[in-house]
Coordinates of C-alpha atoms and ligand atoms in Angstrom, one line a residue:
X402 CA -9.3 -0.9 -24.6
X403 CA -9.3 -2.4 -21.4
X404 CA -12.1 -3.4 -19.3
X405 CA -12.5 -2.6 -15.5
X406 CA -11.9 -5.1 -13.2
X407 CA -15.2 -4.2 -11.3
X408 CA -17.8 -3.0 -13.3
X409 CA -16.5 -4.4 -16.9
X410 CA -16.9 -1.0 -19.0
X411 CA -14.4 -0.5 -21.0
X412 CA -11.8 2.8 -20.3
X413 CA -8.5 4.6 -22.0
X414 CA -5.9 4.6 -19.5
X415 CA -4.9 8.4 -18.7
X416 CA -0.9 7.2 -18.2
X417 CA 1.8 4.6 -18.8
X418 CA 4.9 4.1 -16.8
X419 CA 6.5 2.2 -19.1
X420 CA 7.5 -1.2 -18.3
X421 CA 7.9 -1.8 -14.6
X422 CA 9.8 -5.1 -12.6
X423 CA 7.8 -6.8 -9.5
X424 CA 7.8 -3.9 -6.9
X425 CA 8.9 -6.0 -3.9
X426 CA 10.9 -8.5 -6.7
X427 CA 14.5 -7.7 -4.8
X428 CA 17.2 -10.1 -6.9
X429 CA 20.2 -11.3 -7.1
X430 CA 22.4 -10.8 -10.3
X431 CA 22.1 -14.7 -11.4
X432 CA 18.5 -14.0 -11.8
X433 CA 19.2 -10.4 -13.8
X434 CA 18.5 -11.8 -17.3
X435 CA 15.2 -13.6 -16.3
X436 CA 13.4 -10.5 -14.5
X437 CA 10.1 -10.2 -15.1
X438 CA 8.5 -6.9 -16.6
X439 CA 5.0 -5.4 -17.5
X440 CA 3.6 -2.5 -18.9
X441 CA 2.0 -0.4 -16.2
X442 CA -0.6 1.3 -17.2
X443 CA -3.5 2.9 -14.8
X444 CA -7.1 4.0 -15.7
X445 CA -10.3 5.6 -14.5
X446 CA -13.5 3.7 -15.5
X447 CA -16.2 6.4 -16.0
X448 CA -18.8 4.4 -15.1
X449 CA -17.8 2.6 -11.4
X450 CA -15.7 5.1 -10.7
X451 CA -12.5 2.9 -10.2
X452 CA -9.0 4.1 -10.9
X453 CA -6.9 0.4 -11.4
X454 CA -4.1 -1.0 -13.2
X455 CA -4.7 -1.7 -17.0
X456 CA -2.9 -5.3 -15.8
X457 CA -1.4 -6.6 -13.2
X458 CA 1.2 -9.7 -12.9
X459 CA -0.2 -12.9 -11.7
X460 CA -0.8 -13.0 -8.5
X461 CA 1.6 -15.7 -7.2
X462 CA 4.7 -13.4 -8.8
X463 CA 4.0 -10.8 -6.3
X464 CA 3.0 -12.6 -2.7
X465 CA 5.0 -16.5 -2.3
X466 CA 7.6 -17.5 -0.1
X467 CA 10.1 -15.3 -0.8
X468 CA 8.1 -11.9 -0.1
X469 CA 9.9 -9.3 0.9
X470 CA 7.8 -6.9 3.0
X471 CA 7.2 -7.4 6.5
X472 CA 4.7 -5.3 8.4
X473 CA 6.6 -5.7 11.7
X474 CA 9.4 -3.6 10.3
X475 CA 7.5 -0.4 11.1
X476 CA 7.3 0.9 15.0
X477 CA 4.8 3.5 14.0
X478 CA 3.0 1.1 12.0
X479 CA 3.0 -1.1 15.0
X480 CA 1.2 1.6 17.3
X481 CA -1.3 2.0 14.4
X482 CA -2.4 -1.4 13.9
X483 CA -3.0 -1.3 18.1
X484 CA -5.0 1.7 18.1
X485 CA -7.3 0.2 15.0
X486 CA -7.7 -3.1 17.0
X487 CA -8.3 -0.9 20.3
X488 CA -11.0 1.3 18.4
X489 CA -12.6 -2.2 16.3
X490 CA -12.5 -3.3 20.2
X491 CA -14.1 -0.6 21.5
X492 CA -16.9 0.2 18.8
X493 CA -18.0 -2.8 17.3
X494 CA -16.9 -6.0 20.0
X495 CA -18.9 -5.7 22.9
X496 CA -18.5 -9.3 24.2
X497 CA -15.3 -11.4 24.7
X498 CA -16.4 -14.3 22.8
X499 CA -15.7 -12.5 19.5
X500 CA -14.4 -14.0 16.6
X501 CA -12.1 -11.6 14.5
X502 CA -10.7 -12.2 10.8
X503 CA -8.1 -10.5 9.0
X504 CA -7.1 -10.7 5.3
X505 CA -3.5 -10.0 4.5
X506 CA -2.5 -10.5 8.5
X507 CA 1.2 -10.8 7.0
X508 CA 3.6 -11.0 10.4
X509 CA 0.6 -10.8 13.0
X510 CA 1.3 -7.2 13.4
X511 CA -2.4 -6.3 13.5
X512 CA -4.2 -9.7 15.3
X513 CA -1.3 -9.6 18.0
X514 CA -3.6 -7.1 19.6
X515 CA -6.4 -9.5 19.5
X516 CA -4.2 -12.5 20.6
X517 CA -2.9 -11.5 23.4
X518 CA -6.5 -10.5 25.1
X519 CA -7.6 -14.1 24.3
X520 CA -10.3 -13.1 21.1
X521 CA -10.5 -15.7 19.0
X522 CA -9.0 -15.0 15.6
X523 CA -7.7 -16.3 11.9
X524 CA -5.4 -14.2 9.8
X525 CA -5.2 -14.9 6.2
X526 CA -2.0 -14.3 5.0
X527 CA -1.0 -15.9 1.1
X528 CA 2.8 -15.5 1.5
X529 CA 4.1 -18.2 3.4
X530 CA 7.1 -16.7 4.5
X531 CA 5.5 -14.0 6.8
X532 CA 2.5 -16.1 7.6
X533 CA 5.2 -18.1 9.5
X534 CA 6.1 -15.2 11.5
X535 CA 2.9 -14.5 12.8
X536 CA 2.4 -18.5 13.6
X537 CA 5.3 -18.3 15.5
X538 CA 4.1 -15.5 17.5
X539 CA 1.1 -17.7 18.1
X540 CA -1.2 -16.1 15.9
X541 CA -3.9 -18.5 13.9
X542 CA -2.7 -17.9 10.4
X543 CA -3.6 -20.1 7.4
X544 CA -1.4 -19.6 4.2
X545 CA -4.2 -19.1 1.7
X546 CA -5.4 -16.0 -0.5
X547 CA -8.7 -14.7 0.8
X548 CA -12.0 -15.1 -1.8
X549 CA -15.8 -16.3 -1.5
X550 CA -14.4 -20.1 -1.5
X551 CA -12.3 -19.8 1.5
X552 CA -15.3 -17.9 3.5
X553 CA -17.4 -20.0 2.5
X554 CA -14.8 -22.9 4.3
X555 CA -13.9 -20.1 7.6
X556 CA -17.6 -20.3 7.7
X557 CA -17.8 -24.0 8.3
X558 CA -14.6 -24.7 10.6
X559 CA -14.5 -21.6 13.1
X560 CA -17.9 -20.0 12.2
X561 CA -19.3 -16.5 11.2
X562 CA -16.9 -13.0 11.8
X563 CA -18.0 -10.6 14.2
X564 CA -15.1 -7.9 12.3
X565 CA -13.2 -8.9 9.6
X566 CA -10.3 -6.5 9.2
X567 CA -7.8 -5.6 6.2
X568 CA -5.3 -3.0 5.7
X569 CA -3.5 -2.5 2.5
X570 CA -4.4 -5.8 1.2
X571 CA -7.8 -4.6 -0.7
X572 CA -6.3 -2.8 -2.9
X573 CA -3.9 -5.8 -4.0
X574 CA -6.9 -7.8 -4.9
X575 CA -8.3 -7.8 -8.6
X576 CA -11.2 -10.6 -8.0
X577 CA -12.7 -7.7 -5.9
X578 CA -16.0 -9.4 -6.6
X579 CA -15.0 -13.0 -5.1
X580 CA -14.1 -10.7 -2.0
X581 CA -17.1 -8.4 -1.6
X582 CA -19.1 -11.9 -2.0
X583 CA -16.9 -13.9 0.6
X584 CA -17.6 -10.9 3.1
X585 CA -21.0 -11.2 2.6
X586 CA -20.7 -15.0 3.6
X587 CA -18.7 -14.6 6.5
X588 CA -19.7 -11.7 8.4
X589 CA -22.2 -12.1 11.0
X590 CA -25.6 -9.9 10.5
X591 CA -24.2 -7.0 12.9
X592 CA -20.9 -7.4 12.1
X593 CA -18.5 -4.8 10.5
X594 CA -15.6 -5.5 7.9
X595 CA -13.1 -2.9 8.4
X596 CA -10.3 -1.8 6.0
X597 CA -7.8 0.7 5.2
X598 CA -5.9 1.4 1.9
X599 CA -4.1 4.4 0.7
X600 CA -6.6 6.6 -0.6
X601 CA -7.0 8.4 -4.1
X602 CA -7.7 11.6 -3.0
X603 CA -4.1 11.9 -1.3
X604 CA -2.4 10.3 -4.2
X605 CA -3.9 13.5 -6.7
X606 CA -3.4 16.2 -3.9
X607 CA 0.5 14.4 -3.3
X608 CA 1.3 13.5 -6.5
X609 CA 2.2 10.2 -4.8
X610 CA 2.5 8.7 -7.8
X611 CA 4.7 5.8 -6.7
X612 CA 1.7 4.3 -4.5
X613 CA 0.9 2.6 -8.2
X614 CA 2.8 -0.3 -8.6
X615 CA 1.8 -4.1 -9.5
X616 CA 0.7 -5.0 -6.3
X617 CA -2.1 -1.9 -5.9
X618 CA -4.6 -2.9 -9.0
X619 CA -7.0 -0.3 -7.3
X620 CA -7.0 3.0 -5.8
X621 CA -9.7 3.5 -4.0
X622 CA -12.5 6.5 -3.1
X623 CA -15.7 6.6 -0.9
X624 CA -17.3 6.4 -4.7
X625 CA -15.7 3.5 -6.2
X626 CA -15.9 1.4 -2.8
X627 CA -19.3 2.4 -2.3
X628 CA -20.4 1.3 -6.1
X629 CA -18.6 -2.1 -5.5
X630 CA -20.3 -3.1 -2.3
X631 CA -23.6 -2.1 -2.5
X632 CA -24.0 -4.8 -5.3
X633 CA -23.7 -7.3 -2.2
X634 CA -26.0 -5.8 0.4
X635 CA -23.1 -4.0 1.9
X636 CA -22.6 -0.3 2.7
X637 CA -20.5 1.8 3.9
X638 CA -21.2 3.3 7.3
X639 CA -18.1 4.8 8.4
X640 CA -15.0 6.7 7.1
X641 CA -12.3 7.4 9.0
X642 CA -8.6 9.5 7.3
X643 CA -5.7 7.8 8.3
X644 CA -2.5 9.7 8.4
X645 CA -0.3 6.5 7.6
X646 CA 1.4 5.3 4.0
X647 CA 0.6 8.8 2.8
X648 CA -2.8 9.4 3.7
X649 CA -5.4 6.4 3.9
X650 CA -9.0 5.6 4.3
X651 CA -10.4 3.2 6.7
X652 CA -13.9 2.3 5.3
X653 CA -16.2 0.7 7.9
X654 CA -18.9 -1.6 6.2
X655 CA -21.9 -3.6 7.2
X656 CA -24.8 -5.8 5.8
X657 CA -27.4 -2.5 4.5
X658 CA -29.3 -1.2 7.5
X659 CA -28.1 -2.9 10.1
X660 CA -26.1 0.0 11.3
X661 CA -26.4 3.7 11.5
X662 CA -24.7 5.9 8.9
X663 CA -21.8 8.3 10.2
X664 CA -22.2 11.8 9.0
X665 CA -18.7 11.4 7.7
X666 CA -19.7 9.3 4.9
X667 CA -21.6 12.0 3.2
X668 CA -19.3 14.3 4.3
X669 CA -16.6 12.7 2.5
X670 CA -19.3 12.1 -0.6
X671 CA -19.2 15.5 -1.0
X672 CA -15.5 16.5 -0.7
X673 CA -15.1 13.8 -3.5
X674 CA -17.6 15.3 -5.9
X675 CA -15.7 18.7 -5.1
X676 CA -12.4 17.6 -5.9
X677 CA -13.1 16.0 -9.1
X678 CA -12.7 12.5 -8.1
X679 CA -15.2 11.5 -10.3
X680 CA -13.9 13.3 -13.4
X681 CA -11.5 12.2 -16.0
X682 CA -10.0 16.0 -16.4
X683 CA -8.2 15.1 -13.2
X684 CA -6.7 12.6 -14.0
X685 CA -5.0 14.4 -17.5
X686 CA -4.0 16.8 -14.8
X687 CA -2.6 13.6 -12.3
X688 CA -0.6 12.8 -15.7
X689 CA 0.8 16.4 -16.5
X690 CA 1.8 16.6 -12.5
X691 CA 3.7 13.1 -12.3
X692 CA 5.4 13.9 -15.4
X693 CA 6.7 17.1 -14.2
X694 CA 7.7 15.6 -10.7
X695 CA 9.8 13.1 -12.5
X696 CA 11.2 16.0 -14.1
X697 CA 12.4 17.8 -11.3
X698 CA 13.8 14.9 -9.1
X699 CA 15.9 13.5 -12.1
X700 CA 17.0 17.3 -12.6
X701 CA 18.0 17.5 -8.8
X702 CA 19.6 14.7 -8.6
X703 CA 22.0 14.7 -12.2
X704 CA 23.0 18.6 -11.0
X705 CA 23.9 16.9 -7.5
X706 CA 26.2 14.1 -9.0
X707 CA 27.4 16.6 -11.7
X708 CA 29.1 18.5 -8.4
X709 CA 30.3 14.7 -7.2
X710 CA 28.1 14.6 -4.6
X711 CA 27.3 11.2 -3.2
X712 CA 23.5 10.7 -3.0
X713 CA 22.0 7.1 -0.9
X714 CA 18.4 5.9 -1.2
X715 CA 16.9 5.2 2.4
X716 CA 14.8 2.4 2.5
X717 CA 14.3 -0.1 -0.1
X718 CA 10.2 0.5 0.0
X719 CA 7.9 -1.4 -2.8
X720 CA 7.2 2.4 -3.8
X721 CA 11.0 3.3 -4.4
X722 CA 10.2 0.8 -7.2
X723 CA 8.2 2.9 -9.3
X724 CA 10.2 5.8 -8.6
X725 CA 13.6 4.4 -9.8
X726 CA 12.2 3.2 -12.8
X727 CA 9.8 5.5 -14.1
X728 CA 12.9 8.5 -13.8
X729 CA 15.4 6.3 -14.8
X730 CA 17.6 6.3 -11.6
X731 CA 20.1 4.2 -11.9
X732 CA 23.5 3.0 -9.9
X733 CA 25.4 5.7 -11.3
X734 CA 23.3 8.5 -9.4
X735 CA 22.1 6.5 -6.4
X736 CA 25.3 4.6 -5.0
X737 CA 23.2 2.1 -3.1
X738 CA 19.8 2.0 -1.1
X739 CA 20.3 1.5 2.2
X740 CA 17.6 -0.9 4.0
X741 CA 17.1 -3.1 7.4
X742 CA 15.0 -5.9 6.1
X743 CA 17.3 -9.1 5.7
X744 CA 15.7 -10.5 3.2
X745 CA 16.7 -7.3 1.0
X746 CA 19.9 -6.9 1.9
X747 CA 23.0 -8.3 -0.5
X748 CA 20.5 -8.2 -3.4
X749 CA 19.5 -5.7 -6.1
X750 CA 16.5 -3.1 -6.5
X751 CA 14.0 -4.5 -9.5
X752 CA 14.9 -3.0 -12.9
X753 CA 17.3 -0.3 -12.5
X754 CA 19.5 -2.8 -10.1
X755 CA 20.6 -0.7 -7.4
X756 CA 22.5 -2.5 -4.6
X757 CA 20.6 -3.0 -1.7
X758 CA 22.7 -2.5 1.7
X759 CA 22.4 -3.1 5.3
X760 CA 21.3 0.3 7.3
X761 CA 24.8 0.2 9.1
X762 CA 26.8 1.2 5.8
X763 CA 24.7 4.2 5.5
X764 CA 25.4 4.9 9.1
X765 CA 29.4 4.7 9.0
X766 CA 29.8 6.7 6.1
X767 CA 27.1 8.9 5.4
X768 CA 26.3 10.2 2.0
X769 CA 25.6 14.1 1.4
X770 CA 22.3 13.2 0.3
X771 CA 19.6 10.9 1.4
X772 CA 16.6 10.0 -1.2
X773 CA 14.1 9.7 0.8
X774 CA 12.1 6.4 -0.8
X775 CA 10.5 6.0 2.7
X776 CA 8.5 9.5 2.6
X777 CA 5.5 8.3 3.7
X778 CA 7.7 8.0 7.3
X779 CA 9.3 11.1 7.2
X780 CA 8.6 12.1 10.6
X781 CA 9.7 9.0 12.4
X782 CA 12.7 8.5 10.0
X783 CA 14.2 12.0 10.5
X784 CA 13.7 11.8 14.3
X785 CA 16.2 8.7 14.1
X786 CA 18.2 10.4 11.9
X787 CA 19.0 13.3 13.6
X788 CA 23.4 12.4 13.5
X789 CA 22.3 11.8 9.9
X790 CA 21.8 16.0 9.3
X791 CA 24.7 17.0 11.9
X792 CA 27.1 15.4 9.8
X793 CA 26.0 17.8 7.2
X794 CA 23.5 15.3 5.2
X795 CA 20.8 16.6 3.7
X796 CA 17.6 14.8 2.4
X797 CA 16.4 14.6 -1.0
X798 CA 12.0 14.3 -1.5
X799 CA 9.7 14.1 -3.9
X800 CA 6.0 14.2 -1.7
X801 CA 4.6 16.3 -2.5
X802 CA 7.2 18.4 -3.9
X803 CA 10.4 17.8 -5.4
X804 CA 13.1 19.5 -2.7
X805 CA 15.9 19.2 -1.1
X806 CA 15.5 19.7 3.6
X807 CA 17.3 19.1 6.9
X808 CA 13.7 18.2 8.4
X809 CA 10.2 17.6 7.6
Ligands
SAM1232 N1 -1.8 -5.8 6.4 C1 -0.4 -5.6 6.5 C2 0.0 -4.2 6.6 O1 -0.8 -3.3 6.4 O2 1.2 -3.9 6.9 C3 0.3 -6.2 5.2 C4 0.1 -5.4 4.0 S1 1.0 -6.1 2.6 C5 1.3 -4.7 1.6 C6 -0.2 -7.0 1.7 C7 -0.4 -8.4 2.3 O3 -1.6 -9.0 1.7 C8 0.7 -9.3 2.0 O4 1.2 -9.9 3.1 C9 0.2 -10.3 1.0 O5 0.8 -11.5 1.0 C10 -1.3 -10.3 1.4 N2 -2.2 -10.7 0.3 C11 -2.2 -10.4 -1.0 N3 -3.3 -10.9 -1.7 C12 -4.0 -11.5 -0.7 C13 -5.3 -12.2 -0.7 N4 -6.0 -12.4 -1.9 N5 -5.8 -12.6 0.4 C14 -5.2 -12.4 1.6 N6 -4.0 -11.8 1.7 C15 -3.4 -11.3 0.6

């Protein structure tokens, strides 16, 4: 049985996924033979409350030089990131002589807000590649991954955090420990650490099953994050939904007592214990409604190619990952998966091996169908895609139902 990552009981995983590649691991067919695969497996632990992976690849598979997602790619996500800096501005940085830290900066797209106003800042970013990005944007960025060692050396060189900041990064992180305690290090004794991840309570409602994949070892709740952080003379003081990557959470945490306690938190306390978070029947039902979901998109989209339709994935997301391999969607049903990130381009999609193609061969022939791998930006992708639907294209989803639309 394994143990949890936080809390070290020991749980039964309530599903596996079978074996599953590196999510972002786009390839080339020279490096076919060598791909890497693990068995996914996710579990609730009874006692802290965490829902995680049963194991996760080491961590230097997933974020190196070579990774392929850059933050930057996403206009909406761009506008986002400003209005969280605006409102961390706002609320928590009365002064100009701040100093701001951010775990998992990747391209900048979140300190560029902070940057350009002068606030002194440090983003932590592990994968080299997209660090770069944001250094040549002239955002301070050092390569590293983010635990209690490094605060302790943030500490030394630029002094003590006023917010440090994180969005879909704390979720990636099994030493959650060595995290909780380098906050504790490096935050001042009114400051706030503020971060965002999809949350668990859209994932059950969605069925958005293909937000687990080896880079998200946890999925968090008010419950879970709560249990973790309190064992470091942190709580959590503010909750805020986020209607991005499918419905997030942004938890807003300080040093216990030192700030007032939103009514939201207990709020969302009790939604939680309403829904069932906290109870392992729904998570056999999570199981039952994934495996049916699979179901029904594999049975859409075998009728559609029986009738020699031509059916293109749109966007070449880490999720799409899970997706393609869990329901077995291979070449033969999705011709190619169209995508405007270089670095993906001319390669393959991990395990199944779908060819990965640059946006402007989906735009001069379009397919009939369009899987829609990029759901959680439905709106802003259907908007561009308006010729798209004219031409008599029609878009295949899965979130949160399995169906077949000409808009969301
Ligand atoms: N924050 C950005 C956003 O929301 O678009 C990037 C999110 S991306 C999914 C996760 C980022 O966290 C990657 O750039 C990865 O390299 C970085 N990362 C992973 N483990 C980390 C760690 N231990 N410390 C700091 N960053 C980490």
């Amino acid at each position: 049985m394994p143990q949890c990552l936080t809390c070290k009981s020991n749980y039964e995983p309530f599903i596996s996924f079978g074996k599953m590649p590196i999510a972002n691991g786009f390839l080339t067919p020279d490096q076919f033979d060598d791909e890497y695969f693990f068995e996914m497996k996710v579990g609730f632990c009874a006692n802290c409350k965490m829902v995680q992976l049963a194991n996760q690849p080491d961590r230097e598979r997933m974020f190196h030089q070579n990774y392929a997602f850059f933050s930057s790619t996403s206009s909406r996500m761009a506008l986002h990131f400003k209005e969280f800096a605006d409102s961390i501005k706002q609320k928590y940085l009365p002064s100009a002589d701040a100093f701001v830290v951010e775990i998992g900066s990747n391209d900048g797209i979140m300190l560029q807000n902070f940057a350009e106003k002068g606030i002194a800042h440090l983003g932590i970013e592990p994968s080299a590649n997209v660090a770069k990005v944001a250094i040549q944007k002239g955002i301070k960025t050092t390569s590293e991954f983010f635990d209690e060692e490094l605060a302790g050396k943030i500490v030394v060189d630029h002094g003590k955090a006023d917010a440090i900041l994180a969005a879909n990064v704390m979720c990636h992180i099994p030493c959650l420990h060595s995290v909780a305690a380098g906050v504790k290090i490096l935050l001042k004794p009114e400051g706030v650490l503020a971060f965002e991840d999809p949350y668990l309570g859209d994932i059950i409602e969605k069925t958005s099953y293909d937000q687990i994949y080896d880079e998200h070892a946890f999925y968090f709740s008010l419950e879970s994050v709560s249990h973790l952080f309190e064992q470091y003379g942190l709580e959590v003081v503010d909750t805020i939904h986020q209607n991005v990557h499918g419905g997030s959470m942004r938890y807003v945490i300080a040093h216990k007592g030192k700030k007032e306690i939103s009514p939201e938190v207990q709020k969302l306390r009790e939604k939680e214990k309403r829904f069932g978070l906290q109870s392992p029947k729904t998570f056999e039902l999570l199981c039952e409604n994934i495996k049916i979901s699979r179901d029904k998109l594999l049975a859409v989209l075998t009728d559609l190619k029986s009738q020699g339709k031509r059916i293109v994935g749109y966007a070449a997301t880490s999720k799409s990952t899970t997706v393609t391999n869990y329901c077995g969607i291979t070449p033969d049903l999705v011709e190619f998966i169209s995508d405007t990130t270089p670095i993906k381009q001319g390669k393959f999609s991990p395990g199944v091996h779908i060819p990965v193609k640059p946006y402007e061969e989906f735009c001069s022939n379009y397919p009939d169908y369009a899987l829609l791998f990029g759901w959680n930006h439905a709106e802003e992708i259907m908007a561009n895609e308006q010729e798209f639907v004219k031409s008599g294209g029609k878009w295949i989803v899965y979130v949160p139902e399995v169906g077949i639309v000409d808009k969301v």
